[in-house]
Tab-separated table of C-alpha atoms in Angstrom:
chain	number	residue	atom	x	y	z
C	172	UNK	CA	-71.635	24.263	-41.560
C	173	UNK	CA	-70.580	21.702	-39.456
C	174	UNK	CA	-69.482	17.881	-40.861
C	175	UNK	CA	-70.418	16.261	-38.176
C	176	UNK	CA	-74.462	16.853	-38.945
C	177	UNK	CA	-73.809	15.421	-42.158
C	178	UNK	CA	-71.407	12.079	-41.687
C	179	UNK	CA	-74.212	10.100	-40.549
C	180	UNK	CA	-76.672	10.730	-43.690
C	181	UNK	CA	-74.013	10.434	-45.910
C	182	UNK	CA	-72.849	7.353	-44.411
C	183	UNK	CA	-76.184	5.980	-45.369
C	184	UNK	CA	-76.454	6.971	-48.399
C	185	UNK	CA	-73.446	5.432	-49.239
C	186	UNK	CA	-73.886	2.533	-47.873
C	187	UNK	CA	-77.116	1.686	-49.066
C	188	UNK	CA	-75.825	2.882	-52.456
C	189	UNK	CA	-78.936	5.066	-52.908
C	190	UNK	CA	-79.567	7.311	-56.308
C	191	UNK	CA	-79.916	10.417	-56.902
C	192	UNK	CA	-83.285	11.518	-58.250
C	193	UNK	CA	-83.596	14.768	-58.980
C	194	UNK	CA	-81.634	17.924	-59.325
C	195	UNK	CA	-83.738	21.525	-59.217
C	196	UNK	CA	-82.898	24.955	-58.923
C	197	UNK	CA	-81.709	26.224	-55.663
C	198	UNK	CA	-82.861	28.872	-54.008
C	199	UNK	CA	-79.758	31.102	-55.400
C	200	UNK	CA	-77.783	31.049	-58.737
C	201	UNK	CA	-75.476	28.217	-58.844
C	202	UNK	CA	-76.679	26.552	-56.121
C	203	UNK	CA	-78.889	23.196	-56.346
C	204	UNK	CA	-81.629	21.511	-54.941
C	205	UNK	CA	-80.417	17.070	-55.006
C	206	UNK	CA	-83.023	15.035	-53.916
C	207	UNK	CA	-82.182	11.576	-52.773
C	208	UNK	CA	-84.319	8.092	-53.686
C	209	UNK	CA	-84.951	7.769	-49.565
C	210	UNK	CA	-86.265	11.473	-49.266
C	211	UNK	CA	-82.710	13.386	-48.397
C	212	UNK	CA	-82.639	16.269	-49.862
C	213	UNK	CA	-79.624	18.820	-49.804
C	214	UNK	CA	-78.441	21.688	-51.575
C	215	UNK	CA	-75.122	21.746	-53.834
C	216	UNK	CA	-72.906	23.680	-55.552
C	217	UNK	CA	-70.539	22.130	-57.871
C	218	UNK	CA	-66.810	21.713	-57.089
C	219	UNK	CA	-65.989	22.454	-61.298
C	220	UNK	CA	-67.474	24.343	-63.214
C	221	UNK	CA	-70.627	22.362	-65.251
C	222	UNK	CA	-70.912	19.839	-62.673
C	223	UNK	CA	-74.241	20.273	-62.012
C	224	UNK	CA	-75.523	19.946	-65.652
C	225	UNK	CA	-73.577	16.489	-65.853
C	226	UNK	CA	-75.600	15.256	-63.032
C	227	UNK	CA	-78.976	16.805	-65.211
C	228	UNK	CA	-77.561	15.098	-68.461
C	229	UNK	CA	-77.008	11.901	-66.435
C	230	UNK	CA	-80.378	11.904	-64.653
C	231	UNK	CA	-82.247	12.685	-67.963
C	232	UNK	CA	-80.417	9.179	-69.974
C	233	UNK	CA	-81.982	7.643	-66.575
C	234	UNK	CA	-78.776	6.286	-65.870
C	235	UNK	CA	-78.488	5.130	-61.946
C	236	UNK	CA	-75.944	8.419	-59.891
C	237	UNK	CA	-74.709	6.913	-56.344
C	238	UNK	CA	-72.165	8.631	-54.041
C	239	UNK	CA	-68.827	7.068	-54.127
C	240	UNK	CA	-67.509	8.525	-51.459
C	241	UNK	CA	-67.652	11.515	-49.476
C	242	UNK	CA	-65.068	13.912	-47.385
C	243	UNK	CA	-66.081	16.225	-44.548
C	244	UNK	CA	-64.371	19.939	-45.059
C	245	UNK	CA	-64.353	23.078	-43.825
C	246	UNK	CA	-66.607	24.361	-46.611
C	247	UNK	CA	-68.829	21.261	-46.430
C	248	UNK	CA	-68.941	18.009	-47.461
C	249	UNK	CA	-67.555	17.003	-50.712
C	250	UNK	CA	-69.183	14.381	-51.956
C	251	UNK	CA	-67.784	12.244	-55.166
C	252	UNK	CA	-70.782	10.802	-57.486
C	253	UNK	CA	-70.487	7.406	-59.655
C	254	UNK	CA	-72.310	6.899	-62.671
C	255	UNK	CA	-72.320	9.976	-64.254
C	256	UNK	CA	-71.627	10.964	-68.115
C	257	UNK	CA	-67.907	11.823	-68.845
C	258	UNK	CA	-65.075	10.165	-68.284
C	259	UNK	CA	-63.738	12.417	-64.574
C	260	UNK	CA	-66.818	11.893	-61.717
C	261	UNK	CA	-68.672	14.692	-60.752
C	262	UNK	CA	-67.994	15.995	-57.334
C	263	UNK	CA	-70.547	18.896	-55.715
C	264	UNK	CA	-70.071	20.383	-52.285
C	265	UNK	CA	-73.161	20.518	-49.648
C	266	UNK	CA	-73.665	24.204	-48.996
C	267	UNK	CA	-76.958	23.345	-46.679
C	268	UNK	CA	-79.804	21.023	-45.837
C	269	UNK	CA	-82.820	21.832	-47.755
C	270	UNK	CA	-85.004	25.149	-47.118
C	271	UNK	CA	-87.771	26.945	-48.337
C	272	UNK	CA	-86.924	29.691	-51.288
């Protein structure tokens, strides 16, 4: 994947500080479907193990998940969330853009 398509979208979402608002099954195991408050939606896999079920615990207290900052890899963007439950932040990795299962 090249992190070039991505620096722009991430760039706003950063910017405009915008939440997370959903996490969903991807279409394969470990892999999830994060949907954005402005209608991004990407797939993720997390960069520790139970990442992803931080981001569900912290999405179901309905506390607000931003990204803090992001860095463009080889494996895809890493992205580092604020906000969420625990005291190290989550960080995923953006395996693709969104696609039908």
């Amino acid at each position: 994947m090249s992190g070039v398509s991505w620096g722009q979208p991430l760039a706003t979402l950063l910017s405009r500080r915008i939440p997370v608002r959903g996490l969903e099954p991807g279409p394969v195991t470990g892999v999830g479907r994060m949907r954005w408050g402005d209608g991004t939606v990407m797939l993720v896999t997390a960069a520790r193990p139970g990442e992803l079920s931080r981001i569900l615990r912290t999405l179901a207290s309905r506390r607000s998940l931003t990204l803090a900052t992001y860095e463009l890899g080889e494996d895809g963007p890493l992205l580092t969330l604020r906000g969420a439950t625990g005291r190290e932040p989550v960080r995923v990795i953006v395996v693709g853009r969104d696609q039908p299962d």
